[in-house]
PDB file of C-alpha atoms in Angstrom:
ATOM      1  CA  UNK A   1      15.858  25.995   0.011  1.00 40.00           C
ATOM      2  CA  UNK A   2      18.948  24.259   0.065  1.00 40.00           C
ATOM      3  CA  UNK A   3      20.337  21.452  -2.005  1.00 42.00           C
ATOM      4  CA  UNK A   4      20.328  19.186   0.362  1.00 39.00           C
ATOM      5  CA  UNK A   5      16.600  20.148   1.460  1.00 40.00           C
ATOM      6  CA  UNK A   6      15.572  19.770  -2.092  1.00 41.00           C
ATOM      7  CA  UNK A   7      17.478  16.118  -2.351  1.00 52.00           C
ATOM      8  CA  UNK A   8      15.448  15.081   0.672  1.00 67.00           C
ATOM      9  CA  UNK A   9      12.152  16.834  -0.131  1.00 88.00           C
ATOM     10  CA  UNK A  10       8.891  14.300   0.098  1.00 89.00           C
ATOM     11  CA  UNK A  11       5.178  14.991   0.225  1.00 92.00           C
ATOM     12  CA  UNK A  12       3.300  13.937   3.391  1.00 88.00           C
ATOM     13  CA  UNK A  13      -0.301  12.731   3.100  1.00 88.00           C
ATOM     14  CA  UNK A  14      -2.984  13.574   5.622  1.00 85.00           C
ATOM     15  CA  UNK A  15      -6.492  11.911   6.125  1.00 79.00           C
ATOM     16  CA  UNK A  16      -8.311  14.098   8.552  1.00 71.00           C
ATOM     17  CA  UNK A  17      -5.330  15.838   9.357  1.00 71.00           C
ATOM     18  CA  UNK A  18      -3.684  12.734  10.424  1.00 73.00           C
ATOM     19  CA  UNK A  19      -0.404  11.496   8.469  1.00 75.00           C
ATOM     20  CA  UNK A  20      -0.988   8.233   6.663  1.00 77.00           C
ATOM     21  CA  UNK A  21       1.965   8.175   3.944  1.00 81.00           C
ATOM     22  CA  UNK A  22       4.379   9.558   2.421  1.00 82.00           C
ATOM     23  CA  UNK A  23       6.901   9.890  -0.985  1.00 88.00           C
ATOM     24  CA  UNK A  24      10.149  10.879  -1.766  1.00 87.00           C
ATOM     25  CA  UNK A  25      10.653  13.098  -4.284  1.00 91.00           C
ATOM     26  CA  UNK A  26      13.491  11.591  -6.141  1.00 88.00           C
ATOM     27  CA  UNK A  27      11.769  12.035  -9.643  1.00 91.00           C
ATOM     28  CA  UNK A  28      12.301  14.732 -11.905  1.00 94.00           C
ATOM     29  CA  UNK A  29       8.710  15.158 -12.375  1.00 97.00           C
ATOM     30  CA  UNK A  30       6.133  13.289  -9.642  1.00 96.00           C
ATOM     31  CA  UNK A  31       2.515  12.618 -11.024  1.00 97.00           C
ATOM     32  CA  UNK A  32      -0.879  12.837  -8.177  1.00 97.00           C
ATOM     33  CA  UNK A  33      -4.121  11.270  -9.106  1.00 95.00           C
ATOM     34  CA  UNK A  34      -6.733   8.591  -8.596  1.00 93.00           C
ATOM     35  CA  UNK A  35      -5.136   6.304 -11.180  1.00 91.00           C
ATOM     36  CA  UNK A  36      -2.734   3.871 -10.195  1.00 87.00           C
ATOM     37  CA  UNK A  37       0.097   4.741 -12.558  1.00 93.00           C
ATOM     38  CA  UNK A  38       0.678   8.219 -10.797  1.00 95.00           C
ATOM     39  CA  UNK A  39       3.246   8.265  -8.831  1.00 94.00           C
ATOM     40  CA  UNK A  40       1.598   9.397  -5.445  1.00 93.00           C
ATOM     41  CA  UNK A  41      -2.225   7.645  -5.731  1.00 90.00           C
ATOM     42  CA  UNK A  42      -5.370   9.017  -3.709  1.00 89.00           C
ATOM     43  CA  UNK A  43      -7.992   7.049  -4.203  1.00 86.00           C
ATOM     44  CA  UNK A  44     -11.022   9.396  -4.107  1.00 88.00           C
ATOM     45  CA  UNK A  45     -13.394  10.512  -6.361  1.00 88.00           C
ATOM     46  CA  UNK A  46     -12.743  13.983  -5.976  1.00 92.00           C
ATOM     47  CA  UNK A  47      -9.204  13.466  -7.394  1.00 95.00           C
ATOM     48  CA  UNK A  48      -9.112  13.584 -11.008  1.00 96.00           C
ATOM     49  CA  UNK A  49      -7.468  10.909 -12.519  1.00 95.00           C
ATOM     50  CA  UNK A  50      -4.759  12.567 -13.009  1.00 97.00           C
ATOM     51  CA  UNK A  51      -4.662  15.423 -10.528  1.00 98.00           C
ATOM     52  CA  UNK A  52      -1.345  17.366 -10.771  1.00 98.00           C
ATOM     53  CA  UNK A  53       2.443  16.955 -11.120  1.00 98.00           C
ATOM     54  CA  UNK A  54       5.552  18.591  -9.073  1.00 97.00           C
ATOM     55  CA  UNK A  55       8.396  18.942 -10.557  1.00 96.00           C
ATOM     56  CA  UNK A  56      12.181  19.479  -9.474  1.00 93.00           C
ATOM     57  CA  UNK A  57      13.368  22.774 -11.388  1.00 92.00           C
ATOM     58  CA  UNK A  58      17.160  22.916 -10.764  1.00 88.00           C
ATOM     59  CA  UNK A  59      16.837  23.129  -6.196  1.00 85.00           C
ATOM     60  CA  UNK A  60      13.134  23.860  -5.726  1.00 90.00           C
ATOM     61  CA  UNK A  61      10.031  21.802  -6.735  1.00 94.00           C
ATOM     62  CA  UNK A  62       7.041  23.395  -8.334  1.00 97.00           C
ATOM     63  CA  UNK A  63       3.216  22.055  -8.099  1.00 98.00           C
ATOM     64  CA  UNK A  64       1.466  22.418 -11.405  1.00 98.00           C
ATOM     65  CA  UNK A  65      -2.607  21.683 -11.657  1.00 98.00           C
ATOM     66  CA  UNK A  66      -2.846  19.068 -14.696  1.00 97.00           C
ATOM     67  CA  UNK A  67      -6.610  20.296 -15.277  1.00 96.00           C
ATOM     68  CA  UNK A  68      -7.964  18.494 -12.561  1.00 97.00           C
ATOM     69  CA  UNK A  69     -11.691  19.170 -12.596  1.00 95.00           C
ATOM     70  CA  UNK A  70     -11.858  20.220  -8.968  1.00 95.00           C
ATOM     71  CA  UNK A  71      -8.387  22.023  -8.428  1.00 96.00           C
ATOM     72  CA  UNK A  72      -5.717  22.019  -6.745  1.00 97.00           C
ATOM     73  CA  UNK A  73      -4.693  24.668  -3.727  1.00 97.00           C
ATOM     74  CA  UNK A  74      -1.425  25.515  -2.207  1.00 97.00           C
ATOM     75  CA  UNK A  75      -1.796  27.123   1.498  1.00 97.00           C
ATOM     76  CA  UNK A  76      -5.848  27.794   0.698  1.00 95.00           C
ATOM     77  CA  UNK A  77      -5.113  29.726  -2.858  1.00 97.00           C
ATOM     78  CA  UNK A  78      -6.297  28.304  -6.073  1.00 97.00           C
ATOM     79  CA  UNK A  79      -3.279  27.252  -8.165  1.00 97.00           C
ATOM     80  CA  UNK A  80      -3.423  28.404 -11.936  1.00 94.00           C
ATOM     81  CA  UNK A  81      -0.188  28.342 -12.890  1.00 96.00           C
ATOM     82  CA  UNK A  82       3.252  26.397 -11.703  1.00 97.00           C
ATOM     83  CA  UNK A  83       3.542  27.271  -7.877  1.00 97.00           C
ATOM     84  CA  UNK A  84       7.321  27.013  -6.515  1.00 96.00           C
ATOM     85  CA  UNK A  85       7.316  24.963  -2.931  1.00 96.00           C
ATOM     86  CA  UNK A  86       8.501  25.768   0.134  1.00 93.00           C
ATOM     87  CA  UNK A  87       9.108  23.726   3.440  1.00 90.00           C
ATOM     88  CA  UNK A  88       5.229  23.068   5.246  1.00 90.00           C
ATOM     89  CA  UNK A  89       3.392  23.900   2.293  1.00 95.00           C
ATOM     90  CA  UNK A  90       0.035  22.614   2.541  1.00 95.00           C
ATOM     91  CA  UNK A  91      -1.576  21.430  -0.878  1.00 97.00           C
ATOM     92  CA  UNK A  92      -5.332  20.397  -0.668  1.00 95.00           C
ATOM     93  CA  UNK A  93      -6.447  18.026  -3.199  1.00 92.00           C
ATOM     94  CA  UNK A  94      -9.751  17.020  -2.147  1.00 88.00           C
ATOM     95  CA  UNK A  95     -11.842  17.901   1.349  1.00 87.00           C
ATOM     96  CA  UNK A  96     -10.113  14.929   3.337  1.00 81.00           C
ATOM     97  CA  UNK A  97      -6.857  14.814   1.592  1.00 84.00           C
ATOM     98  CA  UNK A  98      -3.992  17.272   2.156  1.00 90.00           C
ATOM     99  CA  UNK A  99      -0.415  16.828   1.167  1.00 94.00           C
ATOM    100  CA  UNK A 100       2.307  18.610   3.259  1.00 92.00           C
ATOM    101  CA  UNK A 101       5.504  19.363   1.404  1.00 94.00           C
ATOM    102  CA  UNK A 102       7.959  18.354   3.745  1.00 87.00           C
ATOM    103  CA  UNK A 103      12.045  18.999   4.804  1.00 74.00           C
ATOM    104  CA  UNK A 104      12.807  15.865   5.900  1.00 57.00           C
ATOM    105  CA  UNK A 105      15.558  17.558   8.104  1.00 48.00           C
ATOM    106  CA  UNK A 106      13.112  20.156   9.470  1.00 51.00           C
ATOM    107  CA  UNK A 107       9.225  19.613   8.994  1.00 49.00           C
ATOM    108  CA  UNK A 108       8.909  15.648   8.138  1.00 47.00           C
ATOM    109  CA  UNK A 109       9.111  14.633  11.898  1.00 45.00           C
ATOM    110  CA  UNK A 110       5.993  16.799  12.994  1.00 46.00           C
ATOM    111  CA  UNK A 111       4.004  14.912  10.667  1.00 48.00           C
ATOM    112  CA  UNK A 112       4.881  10.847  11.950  1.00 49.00           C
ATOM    113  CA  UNK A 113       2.019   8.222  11.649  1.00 48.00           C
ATOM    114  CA  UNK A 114       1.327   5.161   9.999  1.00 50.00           C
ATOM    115  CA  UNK A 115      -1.524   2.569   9.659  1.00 55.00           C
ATOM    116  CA  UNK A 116      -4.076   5.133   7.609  1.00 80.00           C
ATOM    117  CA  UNK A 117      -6.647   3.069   6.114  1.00 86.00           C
ATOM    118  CA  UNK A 118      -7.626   4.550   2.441  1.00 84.00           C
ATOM    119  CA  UNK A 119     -10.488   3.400   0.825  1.00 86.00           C
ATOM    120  CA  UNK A 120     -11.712   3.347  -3.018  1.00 82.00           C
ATOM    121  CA  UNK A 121     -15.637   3.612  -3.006  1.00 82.00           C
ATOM    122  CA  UNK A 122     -16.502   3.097  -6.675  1.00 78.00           C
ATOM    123  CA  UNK A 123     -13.647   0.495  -6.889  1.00 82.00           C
ATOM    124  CA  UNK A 124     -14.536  -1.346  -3.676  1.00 90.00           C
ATOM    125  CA  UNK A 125     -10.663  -1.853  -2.978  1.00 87.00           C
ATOM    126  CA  UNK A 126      -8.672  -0.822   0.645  1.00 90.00           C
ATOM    127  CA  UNK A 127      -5.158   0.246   1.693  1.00 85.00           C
ATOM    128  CA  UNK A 128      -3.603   0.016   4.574  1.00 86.00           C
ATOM    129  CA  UNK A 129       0.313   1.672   5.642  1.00 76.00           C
ATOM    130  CA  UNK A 130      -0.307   2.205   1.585  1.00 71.00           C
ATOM    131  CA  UNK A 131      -0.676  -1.508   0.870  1.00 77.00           C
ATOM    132  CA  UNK A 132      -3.570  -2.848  -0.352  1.00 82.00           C
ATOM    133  CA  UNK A 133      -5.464  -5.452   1.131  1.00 90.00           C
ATOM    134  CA  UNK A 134      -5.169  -8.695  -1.178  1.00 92.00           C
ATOM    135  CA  UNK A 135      -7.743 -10.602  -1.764  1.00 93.00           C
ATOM    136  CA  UNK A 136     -10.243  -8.256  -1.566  1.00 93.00           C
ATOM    137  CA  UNK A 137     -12.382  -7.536   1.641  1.00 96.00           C
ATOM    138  CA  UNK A 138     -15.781  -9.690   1.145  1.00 96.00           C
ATOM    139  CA  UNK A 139     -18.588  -6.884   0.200  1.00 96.00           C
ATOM    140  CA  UNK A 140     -20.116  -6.884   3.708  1.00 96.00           C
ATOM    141  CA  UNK A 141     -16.876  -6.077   5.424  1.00 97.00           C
ATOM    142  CA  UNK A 142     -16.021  -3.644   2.747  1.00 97.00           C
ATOM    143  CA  UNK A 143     -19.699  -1.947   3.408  1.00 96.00           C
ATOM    144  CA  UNK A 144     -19.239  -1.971   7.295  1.00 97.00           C
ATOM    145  CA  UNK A 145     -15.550  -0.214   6.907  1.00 96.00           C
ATOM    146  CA  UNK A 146     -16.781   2.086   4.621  1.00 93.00           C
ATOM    147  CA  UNK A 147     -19.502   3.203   7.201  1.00 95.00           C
ATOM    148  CA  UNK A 148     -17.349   3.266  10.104  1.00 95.00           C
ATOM    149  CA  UNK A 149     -14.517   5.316   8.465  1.00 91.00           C
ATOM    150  CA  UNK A 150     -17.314   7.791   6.950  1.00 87.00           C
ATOM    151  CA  UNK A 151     -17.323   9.421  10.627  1.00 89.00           C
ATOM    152  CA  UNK A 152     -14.135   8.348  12.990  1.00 87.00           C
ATOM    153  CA  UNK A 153     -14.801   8.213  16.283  1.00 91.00           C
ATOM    154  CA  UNK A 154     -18.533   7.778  16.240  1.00 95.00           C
ATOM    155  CA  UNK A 155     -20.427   4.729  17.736  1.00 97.00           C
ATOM    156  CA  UNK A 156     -22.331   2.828  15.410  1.00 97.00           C
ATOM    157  CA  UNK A 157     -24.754   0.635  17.168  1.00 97.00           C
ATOM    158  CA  UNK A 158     -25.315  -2.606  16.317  1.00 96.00           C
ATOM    159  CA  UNK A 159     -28.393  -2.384  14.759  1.00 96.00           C
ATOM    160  CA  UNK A 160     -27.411  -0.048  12.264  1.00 97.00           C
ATOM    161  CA  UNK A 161     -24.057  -2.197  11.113  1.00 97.00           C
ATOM    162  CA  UNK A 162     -26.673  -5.302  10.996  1.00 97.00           C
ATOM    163  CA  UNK A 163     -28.672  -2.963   8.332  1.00 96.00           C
ATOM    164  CA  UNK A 164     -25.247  -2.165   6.897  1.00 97.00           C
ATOM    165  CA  UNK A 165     -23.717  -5.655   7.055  1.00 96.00           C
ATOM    166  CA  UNK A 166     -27.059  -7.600   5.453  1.00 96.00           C
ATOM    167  CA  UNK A 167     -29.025  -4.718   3.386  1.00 95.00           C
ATOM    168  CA  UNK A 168     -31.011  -8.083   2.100  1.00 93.00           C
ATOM    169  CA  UNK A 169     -31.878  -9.840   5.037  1.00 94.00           C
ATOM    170  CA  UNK A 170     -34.309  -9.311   8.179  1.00 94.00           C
ATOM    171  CA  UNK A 171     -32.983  -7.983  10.701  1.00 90.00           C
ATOM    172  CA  UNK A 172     -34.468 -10.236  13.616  1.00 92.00           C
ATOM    173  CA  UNK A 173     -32.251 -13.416  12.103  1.00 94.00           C
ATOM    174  CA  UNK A 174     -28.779 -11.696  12.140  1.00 95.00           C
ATOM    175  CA  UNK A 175     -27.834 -12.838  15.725  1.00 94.00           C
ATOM    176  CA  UNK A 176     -25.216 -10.366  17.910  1.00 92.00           C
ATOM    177  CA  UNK A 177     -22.889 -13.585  17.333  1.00 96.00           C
ATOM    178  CA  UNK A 178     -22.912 -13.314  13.285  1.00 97.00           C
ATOM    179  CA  UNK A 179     -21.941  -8.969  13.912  1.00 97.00           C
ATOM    180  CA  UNK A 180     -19.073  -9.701  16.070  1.00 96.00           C
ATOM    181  CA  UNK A 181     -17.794 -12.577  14.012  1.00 97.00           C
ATOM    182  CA  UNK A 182     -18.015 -10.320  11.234  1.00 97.00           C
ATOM    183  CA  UNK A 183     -16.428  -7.546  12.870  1.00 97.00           C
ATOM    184  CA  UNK A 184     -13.421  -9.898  14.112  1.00 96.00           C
ATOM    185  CA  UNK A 185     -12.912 -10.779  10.520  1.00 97.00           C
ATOM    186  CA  UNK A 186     -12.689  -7.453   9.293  1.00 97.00           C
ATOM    187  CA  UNK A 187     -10.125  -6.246  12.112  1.00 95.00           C
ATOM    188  CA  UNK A 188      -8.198  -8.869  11.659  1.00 95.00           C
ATOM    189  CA  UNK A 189      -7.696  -7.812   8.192  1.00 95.00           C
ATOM    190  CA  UNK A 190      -6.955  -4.656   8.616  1.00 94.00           C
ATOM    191  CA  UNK A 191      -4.295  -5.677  11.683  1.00 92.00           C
ATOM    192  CA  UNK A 192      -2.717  -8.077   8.535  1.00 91.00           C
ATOM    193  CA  UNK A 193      -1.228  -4.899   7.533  1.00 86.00           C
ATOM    194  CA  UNK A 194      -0.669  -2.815  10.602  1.00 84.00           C
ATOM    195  CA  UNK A 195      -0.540  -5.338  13.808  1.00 89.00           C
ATOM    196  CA  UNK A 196       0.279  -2.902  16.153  1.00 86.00           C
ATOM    197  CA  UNK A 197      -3.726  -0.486  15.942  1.00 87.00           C
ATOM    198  CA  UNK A 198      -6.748  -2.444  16.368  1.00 90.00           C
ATOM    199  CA  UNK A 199      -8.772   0.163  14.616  1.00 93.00           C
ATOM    200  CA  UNK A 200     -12.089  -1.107  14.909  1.00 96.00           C
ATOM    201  CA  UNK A 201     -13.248  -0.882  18.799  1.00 96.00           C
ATOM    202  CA  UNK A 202     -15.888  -2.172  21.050  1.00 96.00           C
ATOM    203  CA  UNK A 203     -18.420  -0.198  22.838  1.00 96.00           C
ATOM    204  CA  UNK A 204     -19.979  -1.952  25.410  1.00 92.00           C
ATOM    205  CA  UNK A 205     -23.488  -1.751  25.281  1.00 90.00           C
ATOM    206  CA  UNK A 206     -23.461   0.501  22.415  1.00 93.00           C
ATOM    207  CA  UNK A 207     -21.614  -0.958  19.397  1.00 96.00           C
ATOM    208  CA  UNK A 208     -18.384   0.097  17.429  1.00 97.00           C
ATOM    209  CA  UNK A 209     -16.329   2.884  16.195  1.00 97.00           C
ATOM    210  CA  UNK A 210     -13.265   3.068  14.178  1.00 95.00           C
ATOM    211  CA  UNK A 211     -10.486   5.139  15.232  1.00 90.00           C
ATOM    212  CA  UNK A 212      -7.658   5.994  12.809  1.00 79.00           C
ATOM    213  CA  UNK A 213      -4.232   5.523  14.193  1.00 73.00           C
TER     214      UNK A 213
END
């Protein structure tokens, strides 16, 4: 690895295989974890709270595992001691997350997306393009995103985002009207961020799916 590669070295983040984000590595030392004073946050519970570090060692980076309770892996092999980088090296966090180390001369351009929607369960919070969604999404459209983004690509019918939507209330008096207001509500929040992916689609005469970008 070059100088310059190791100037211009970032990690890429992948939901699902799809890029959402991405950091430079301009640090000396750049922290990963749930919390939100690492450096690079991932806001799932299988990512400790503070997950593992890399760190630039004269013109290469190393990963180092910071005792993370579930570990960390660099191209499918448990790390258990400081693992030096190399360009497309996939590190896997937790089941949906992977970070790519990236070249941004050479392997940073396969990996282009934006929009990713992230979501905090235990928190209840939601970022979008890595900004979070301020004020906070009301708890029925944080329970219906949560649902839809559990399985991308699936229809929910409407029925079982009514159940989702109102956990409280019978069924018979949510009306189709008070589901797609909701719905409209929600997308529009998430479009706040990322205008150009509507996300959150229509099925006629089945219901809705989400679909990351």
């Amino acid at each position: 690895m070059n100088d310059q590669t190791s100037r211009e070295a970032l990690l890429v983040l992948l939901l699902d295989g799809k890029a959402c984000q991405n950091w430079l590595l301009v640090q000396e030392t750049t922290t990963i974890g749930r919390r939100e004073d690492n450096d690079v946050v991932i806001p799932d519970r299988w990512v400790s709270r503070y997950h593992a570090e890399v760190r630039r060692e004269g013109t290469r980076y190393v990963i180092q595992d910071l005792g993370s309770k579930n570990g960390l892996f660099v191209n499918g092999k448990l790390a258990t001691g400081p693992v030096g980088l190399e360009d497309g090296d996939q590190i896997q966090i937790a089941p949906r997350y992977q970070l790519v180390f990236a070249d941004s001369e050479a392997t940073a351009p396969l990996f282009e997306g934006t929009g990713c929607v992230l979501i905090d369960e235990d928190a209840r919070r939601v970022w979008v393009q890595g900004h979070e969604l301020e004020p906070a999404l009301s708890s029925a459209q944080f329970d219906l995103l949560k649902a839809l983004t559990s399985d991308p690509g699936r229809v929910f019918s409407r029925d079982e985002l009514i159940a989702i939507g109102w956990p409280d209330a019978d069924p018979s008096g949510i009306s189709r009207d008070a589901l797609d207001s909701l719905i409209r509500r929600l997308r529009k929040r998430l479009m706040s961020a990322e205008p150009s992916h509507r996300y959150i689609h229509a099925v006629r005469g089945h219901g809705f799916k989400f679909e990351q970008p």
